[in-house]
PDB file of C-alpha atoms in Angstrom:
ATOM      1  CA  UNK A   1    -120.962 -43.415-291.434  1.00  0.00           C
ATOM      2  CA  UNK A   2    -120.417 -40.952-294.138  1.00  0.00           C
ATOM      3  CA  UNK A   3    -121.634 -41.312-297.930  1.00  0.00           C
ATOM      4  CA  UNK A   4    -122.977 -44.877-296.827  1.00  0.00           C
ATOM      5  CA  UNK A   5    -119.380 -46.614-296.538  1.00  0.00           C
ATOM      6  CA  UNK A   6    -118.609 -48.851-293.810  1.00  0.00           C
ATOM      7  CA  UNK A   7    -115.524 -47.671-291.232  1.00  0.00           C
ATOM      8  CA  UNK A   8    -113.163 -50.035-289.641  1.00  0.00           C
ATOM      9  CA  UNK A   9    -111.981 -49.356-285.854  1.00  0.00           C
ATOM     10  CA  UNK A  10    -108.602 -48.793-287.282  1.00  0.00           C
ATOM     11  CA  UNK A  11    -108.264 -45.074-286.785  1.00  0.00           C
ATOM     12  CA  UNK A  12    -111.235 -43.860-288.800  1.00  0.00           C
ATOM     13  CA  UNK A  13    -109.876 -45.462-292.011  1.00  0.00           C
ATOM     14  CA  UNK A  14    -112.816 -46.598-294.478  1.00  0.00           C
ATOM     15  CA  UNK A  15    -112.766 -50.161-295.946  1.00  0.00           C
ATOM     16  CA  UNK A  16    -112.391 -48.632-299.480  1.00  0.00           C
ATOM     17  CA  UNK A  17    -109.190 -47.411-298.373  1.00  0.00           C
ATOM     18  CA  UNK A  18    -107.644 -50.852-297.596  1.00  0.00           C
ATOM     19  CA  UNK A  19    -109.153 -52.650-300.994  1.00  0.00           C
ATOM     20  CA  UNK A  20    -106.618 -52.375-304.318  1.00  0.00           C
ATOM     21  CA  UNK A  21    -108.345 -50.228-306.737  1.00  0.00           C
ATOM     22  CA  UNK A  22    -110.475 -52.305-309.303  1.00  0.00           C
ATOM     23  CA  UNK A  23    -108.723 -53.179-312.541  1.00  0.00           C
ATOM     24  CA  UNK A  24    -109.641 -55.882-314.861  1.00  0.00           C
ATOM     25  CA  UNK A  25    -107.884 -59.007-314.937  1.00  0.00           C
ATOM     26  CA  UNK A  26    -104.922 -59.332-317.278  1.00  0.00           C
ATOM     27  CA  UNK A  27    -105.162 -55.585-317.939  1.00  0.00           C
ATOM     28  CA  UNK A  28    -101.407 -55.373-318.018  1.00  0.00           C
ATOM     29  CA  UNK A  29     -98.996 -58.399-318.945  1.00  0.00           C
ATOM     30  CA  UNK A  30     -96.461 -57.482-316.565  1.00  0.00           C
ATOM     31  CA  UNK A  31     -96.007 -55.707-313.067  1.00  0.00           C
ATOM     32  CA  UNK A  32     -96.534 -52.046-312.750  1.00  0.00           C
ATOM     33  CA  UNK A  33     -94.007 -50.052-311.118  1.00  0.00           C
ATOM     34  CA  UNK A  34     -91.593 -47.199-311.655  1.00  0.00           C
ATOM     35  CA  UNK A  35     -88.739 -49.584-312.409  1.00  0.00           C
ATOM     36  CA  UNK A  36     -90.431 -51.074-315.908  1.00  0.00           C
ATOM     37  CA  UNK A  37     -88.125 -51.278-318.934  1.00  0.00           C
ATOM     38  CA  UNK A  38     -90.982 -51.767-321.214  1.00  0.00           C
ATOM     39  CA  UNK A  39     -94.252 -50.076-321.578  1.00  0.00           C
ATOM     40  CA  UNK A  40     -97.186 -52.016-319.952  1.00  0.00           C
ATOM     41  CA  UNK A  41     -99.411 -51.368-322.717  1.00  0.00           C
ATOM     42  CA  UNK A  42     -97.282 -52.136-325.924  1.00  0.00           C
ATOM     43  CA  UNK A  43     -99.300 -53.672-328.632  1.00  0.00           C
ATOM     44  CA  UNK A  44     -96.664 -56.263-329.632  1.00  0.00           C
ATOM     45  CA  UNK A  45     -94.201 -57.626-327.777  1.00  0.00           C
ATOM     46  CA  UNK A  46     -90.466 -57.886-328.621  1.00  0.00           C
ATOM     47  CA  UNK A  47     -90.590 -61.825-327.699  1.00  0.00           C
ATOM     48  CA  UNK A  48     -93.606 -62.333-330.179  1.00  0.00           C
ATOM     49  CA  UNK A  49     -91.813 -60.535-332.919  1.00  0.00           C
ATOM     50  CA  UNK A  50     -88.770 -62.505-332.423  1.00  0.00           C
ATOM     51  CA  UNK A  51     -90.601 -65.777-332.535  1.00  0.00           C
ATOM     52  CA  UNK A  52     -92.444 -64.950-335.685  1.00  0.00           C
ATOM     53  CA  UNK A  53     -88.956 -64.064-337.357  1.00  0.00           C
ATOM     54  CA  UNK A  54     -87.402 -67.075-336.116  1.00  0.00           C
ATOM     55  CA  UNK A  55     -90.379 -69.112-337.596  1.00  0.00           C
ATOM     56  CA  UNK A  56     -90.347 -67.204-340.912  1.00  0.00           C
ATOM     57  CA  UNK A  57     -86.399 -67.564-341.185  1.00  0.00           C
ATOM     58  CA  UNK A  58     -86.483 -71.290-340.207  1.00  0.00           C
ATOM     59  CA  UNK A  59     -89.236 -71.898-343.094  1.00  0.00           C
ATOM     60  CA  UNK A  60     -87.434 -70.107-345.565  1.00  0.00           C
ATOM     61  CA  UNK A  61     -83.969 -72.287-344.853  1.00  0.00           C
ATOM     62  CA  UNK A  62     -85.957 -75.346-344.952  1.00  0.00           C
ATOM     63  CA  UNK A  63     -87.589 -74.302-348.242  1.00  0.00           C
ATOM     64  CA  UNK A  64     -84.039 -73.440-349.794  1.00  0.00           C
ATOM     65  CA  UNK A  65     -82.480 -76.820-348.407  1.00  0.00           C
ATOM     66  CA  UNK A  66     -85.489 -78.573-350.080  1.00  0.00           C
ATOM     67  CA  UNK A  67     -84.783 -76.821-353.389  1.00  0.00           C
ATOM     68  CA  UNK A  68     -81.078 -77.358-353.604  1.00  0.00           C
ATOM     69  CA  UNK A  69     -81.422 -81.232-352.480  1.00  0.00           C
ATOM     70  CA  UNK A  70     -83.970 -81.442-355.561  1.00  0.00           C
ATOM     71  CA  UNK A  71     -81.383 -79.440-357.929  1.00  0.00           C
ATOM     72  CA  UNK A  72     -78.671 -81.796-356.703  1.00  0.00           C
ATOM     73  CA  UNK A  73     -80.496 -84.893-357.222  1.00  0.00           C
ATOM     74  CA  UNK A  74     -81.889 -83.594-360.653  1.00  0.00           C
ATOM     75  CA  UNK A  75     -78.085 -83.020-361.607  1.00  0.00           C
ATOM     76  CA  UNK A  76     -76.972 -86.323-360.471  1.00  0.00           C
ATOM     77  CA  UNK A  77     -79.468 -88.384-362.587  1.00  0.00           C
ATOM     78  CA  UNK A  78     -78.890 -86.056-365.497  1.00  0.00           C
ATOM     79  CA  UNK A  79     -75.209 -86.976-365.130  1.00  0.00           C
ATOM     80  CA  UNK A  80     -75.786 -90.275-366.060  1.00  0.00           C
ATOM     81  CA  UNK A  81     -75.145 -91.739-369.649  1.00  0.00           C
ATOM     82  CA  UNK A  82     -77.850 -92.055-372.095  1.00  0.00           C
ATOM     83  CA  UNK A  83     -77.850 -94.997-374.424  1.00  0.00           C
ATOM     84  CA  UNK A  84     -77.756 -94.627-377.974  1.00  0.00           C
ATOM     85  CA  UNK A  85     -81.286 -96.418-378.458  1.00  0.00           C
ATOM     86  CA  UNK A  86     -82.870 -93.241-376.613  1.00  0.00           C
ATOM     87  CA  UNK A  87     -81.049 -90.831-378.937  1.00  0.00           C
ATOM     88  CA  UNK A  88     -82.294 -92.724-381.848  1.00  0.00           C
ATOM     89  CA  UNK A  89     -85.851 -93.175-380.718  1.00  0.00           C
ATOM     90  CA  UNK A  90     -85.903 -89.371-379.762  1.00  0.00           C
ATOM     91  CA  UNK A  91     -84.306 -88.522-383.484  1.00  0.00           C
ATOM     92  CA  UNK A  92     -81.278 -86.890-381.954  1.00  0.00           C
ATOM     93  CA  UNK A  93     -78.701 -87.542-384.487  1.00  0.00           C
ATOM     94  CA  UNK A  94     -75.790 -85.247-383.364  1.00  0.00           C
ATOM     95  CA  UNK A  95     -75.125 -87.672-380.235  1.00  0.00           C
ATOM     96  CA  UNK A  96     -75.656 -85.015-377.478  1.00  0.00           C
ATOM     97  CA  UNK A  97     -78.761 -83.587-375.732  1.00  0.00           C
ATOM     98  CA  UNK A  98     -79.428 -80.007-375.464  1.00  0.00           C
ATOM     99  CA  UNK A  99     -82.407 -78.026-373.920  1.00  0.00           C
ATOM    100  CA  UNK A 100     -84.298 -77.811-377.139  1.00  0.00           C
ATOM    101  CA  UNK A 101     -84.883 -81.528-376.916  1.00  0.00           C
ATOM    102  CA  UNK A 102     -86.795 -81.494-373.769  1.00  0.00           C
ATOM    103  CA  UNK A 103     -90.113 -81.438-375.764  1.00  0.00           C
ATOM    104  CA  UNK A 104     -89.493 -84.524-377.587  1.00  0.00           C
ATOM    105  CA  UNK A 105     -87.701 -86.126-374.809  1.00  0.00           C
ATOM    106  CA  UNK A 106     -90.896 -85.517-372.597  1.00  0.00           C
ATOM    107  CA  UNK A 107     -93.203 -86.711-375.228  1.00  0.00           C
ATOM    108  CA  UNK A 108     -91.183 -90.046-375.468  1.00  0.00           C
ATOM    109  CA  UNK A 109     -91.324 -90.353-371.735  1.00  0.00           C
ATOM    110  CA  UNK A 110     -94.921 -90.205-371.902  1.00  0.00           C
ATOM    111  CA  UNK A 111     -95.273 -92.837-374.629  1.00  0.00           C
ATOM    112  CA  UNK A 112     -93.026 -95.197-372.338  1.00  0.00           C
ATOM    113  CA  UNK A 113     -94.762 -97.702-369.769  1.00  0.00           C
ATOM    114  CA  UNK A 114     -94.288 -96.890-366.471  1.00  0.00           C
ATOM    115  CA  UNK A 115     -93.691-100.258-364.776  1.00  0.00           C
ATOM    116  CA  UNK A 116     -92.719 -98.915-361.395  1.00  0.00           C
ATOM    117  CA  UNK A 117     -95.607 -97.714-359.655  1.00  0.00           C
ATOM    118  CA  UNK A 118     -95.242 -94.976-357.392  1.00  0.00           C
ATOM    119  CA  UNK A 119     -92.591 -93.230-359.389  1.00  0.00           C
ATOM    120  CA  UNK A 120     -93.079 -89.615-360.391  1.00  0.00           C
ATOM    121  CA  UNK A 121     -93.044 -88.409-363.776  1.00  0.00           C
ATOM    122  CA  UNK A 122     -91.740 -85.407-365.167  1.00  0.00           C
ATOM    123  CA  UNK A 123     -94.120 -82.903-363.368  1.00  0.00           C
ATOM    124  CA  UNK A 124     -91.559 -80.853-361.419  1.00  0.00           C
ATOM    125  CA  UNK A 125     -88.936 -81.068-363.948  1.00  0.00           C
ATOM    126  CA  UNK A 126     -91.592 -79.685-366.584  1.00  0.00           C
ATOM    127  CA  UNK A 127     -92.128 -76.815-364.381  1.00  0.00           C
ATOM    128  CA  UNK A 128     -88.858 -76.169-363.650  1.00  0.00           C
ATOM    129  CA  UNK A 129     -87.800 -76.558-367.583  1.00  0.00           C
ATOM    130  CA  UNK A 130     -90.708 -74.181-368.646  1.00  0.00           C
ATOM    131  CA  UNK A 131     -89.496 -71.553-365.714  1.00  0.00           C
ATOM    132  CA  UNK A 132     -85.854 -71.599-366.876  1.00  0.00           C
ATOM    133  CA  UNK A 133     -86.833 -71.336-370.395  1.00  0.00           C
ATOM    134  CA  UNK A 134     -88.859 -68.328-369.798  1.00  0.00           C
ATOM    135  CA  UNK A 135     -86.036 -66.823-367.624  1.00  0.00           C
ATOM    136  CA  UNK A 136     -84.049 -67.591-370.724  1.00  0.00           C
ATOM    137  CA  UNK A 137     -86.218 -65.832-373.366  1.00  0.00           C
ATOM    138  CA  UNK A 138     -86.502 -62.777-371.250  1.00  0.00           C
ATOM    139  CA  UNK A 139     -82.908 -62.282-370.329  1.00  0.00           C
ATOM    140  CA  UNK A 140     -81.746 -63.168-373.754  1.00  0.00           C
ATOM    141  CA  UNK A 141     -80.877 -59.772-374.781  1.00  0.00           C
ATOM    142  CA  UNK A 142     -80.254 -58.039-371.685  1.00  0.00           C
ATOM    143  CA  UNK A 143     -78.673 -60.411-369.365  1.00  0.00           C
ATOM    144  CA  UNK A 144     -76.503 -62.881-371.646  1.00  0.00           C
ATOM    145  CA  UNK A 145     -74.981 -64.742-368.480  1.00  0.00           C
ATOM    146  CA  UNK A 146     -78.667 -65.506-367.317  1.00  0.00           C
ATOM    147  CA  UNK A 147     -79.266 -66.291-370.641  1.00  0.00           C
ATOM    148  CA  UNK A 148     -76.148 -68.893-370.920  1.00  0.00           C
ATOM    149  CA  UNK A 149     -77.155 -70.145-367.310  1.00  0.00           C
ATOM    150  CA  UNK A 150     -80.858 -70.969-368.457  1.00  0.00           C
ATOM    151  CA  UNK A 151     -79.172 -72.673-371.335  1.00  0.00           C
ATOM    152  CA  UNK A 152     -77.353 -75.156-369.215  1.00  0.00           C
ATOM    153  CA  UNK A 153     -80.418 -75.396-366.953  1.00  0.00           C
ATOM    154  CA  UNK A 154     -82.541 -76.353-369.888  1.00  0.00           C
ATOM    155  CA  UNK A 155     -80.119 -78.989-371.196  1.00  0.00           C
ATOM    156  CA  UNK A 156     -80.002 -80.621-367.535  1.00  0.00           C
ATOM    157  CA  UNK A 157     -83.502 -81.149-367.653  1.00  0.00           C
ATOM    158  CA  UNK A 158     -83.431 -82.661-371.130  1.00  0.00           C
ATOM    159  CA  UNK A 159     -80.607 -84.757-369.950  1.00  0.00           C
ATOM    160  CA  UNK A 160     -82.768 -86.062-367.099  1.00  0.00           C
ATOM    161  CA  UNK A 161     -85.801 -86.833-369.259  1.00  0.00           C
ATOM    162  CA  UNK A 162     -83.527 -88.753-371.603  1.00  0.00           C
ATOM    163  CA  UNK A 163     -82.205 -90.743-368.595  1.00  0.00           C
ATOM    164  CA  UNK A 164     -85.534 -91.079-367.269  1.00  0.00           C
ATOM    165  CA  UNK A 165     -86.750 -92.507-370.627  1.00  0.00           C
ATOM    166  CA  UNK A 166     -83.619 -94.856-370.706  1.00  0.00           C
ATOM    167  CA  UNK A 167     -84.368 -96.337-367.413  1.00  0.00           C
ATOM    168  CA  UNK A 168     -88.211 -97.123-368.317  1.00  0.00           C
ATOM    169  CA  UNK A 169     -86.870 -98.868-371.728  1.00  0.00           C
ATOM    170  CA  UNK A 170     -84.536-100.820-369.701  1.00  0.00           C
ATOM    171  CA  UNK A 171     -87.550-101.896-367.300  1.00  0.00           C
ATOM    172  CA  UNK A 172     -89.530-102.611-370.337  1.00  0.00           C
ATOM    173  CA  UNK A 173     -86.865-104.885-371.979  1.00  0.00           C
ATOM    174  CA  UNK A 174     -85.994-106.565-368.774  1.00  0.00           C
ATOM    175  CA  UNK A 175     -89.608-107.389-368.087  1.00  0.00           C
ATOM    176  CA  UNK A 176     -90.257-108.570-371.878  1.00  0.00           C
ATOM    177  CA  UNK A 177     -86.946-110.996-371.185  1.00  0.00           C
ATOM    178  CA  UNK A 178     -88.255-112.405-368.114  1.00  0.00           C
ATOM    179  CA  UNK A 179     -91.876-113.111-369.729  1.00  0.00           C
ATOM    180  CA  UNK A 180     -89.827-114.974-372.365  1.00  0.00           C
ATOM    181  CA  UNK A 181     -87.869-116.917-369.933  1.00  0.00           C
ATOM    182  CA  UNK A 182     -90.842-118.375-368.355  1.00  0.00           C
TER     183      UNK A 182
END
């Protein structure tokens, strides 16, 4: 025996010649050989990158859909008629609601009782109004188209608040009528 290794009876070959080289488990993620299209030690696989991109695109599309849906609901509610009693209560004598009236209508909304528990207030609408109003103030001199869009969106927010006040007043009057009828 030379150098302390055992030999087999196969023509003087050593046992170490028959064993594969010692490679740690999971050293390579795929087979090693001359016909490989990808490098074996690539730090980030293309499949992983594709999965991450697909996840980001899906989340972005879902968020965009949610925003457009919320905006459509906001515009749909704002398109409903506002009664004269809300306009009188808010002190809007001109007969129509503008974006400048949002603060007054939001304050009136806070004063009216909410008889339907579980209904949301004007939280997101207030945030949207302040965001749009801030954009309008920034764009008032340089971007007149953005300023005009901001003015229209502010009016939609104000009309939404007016319709919500009208709904609350209707619910309060209906409750008062039902209590009188008992």
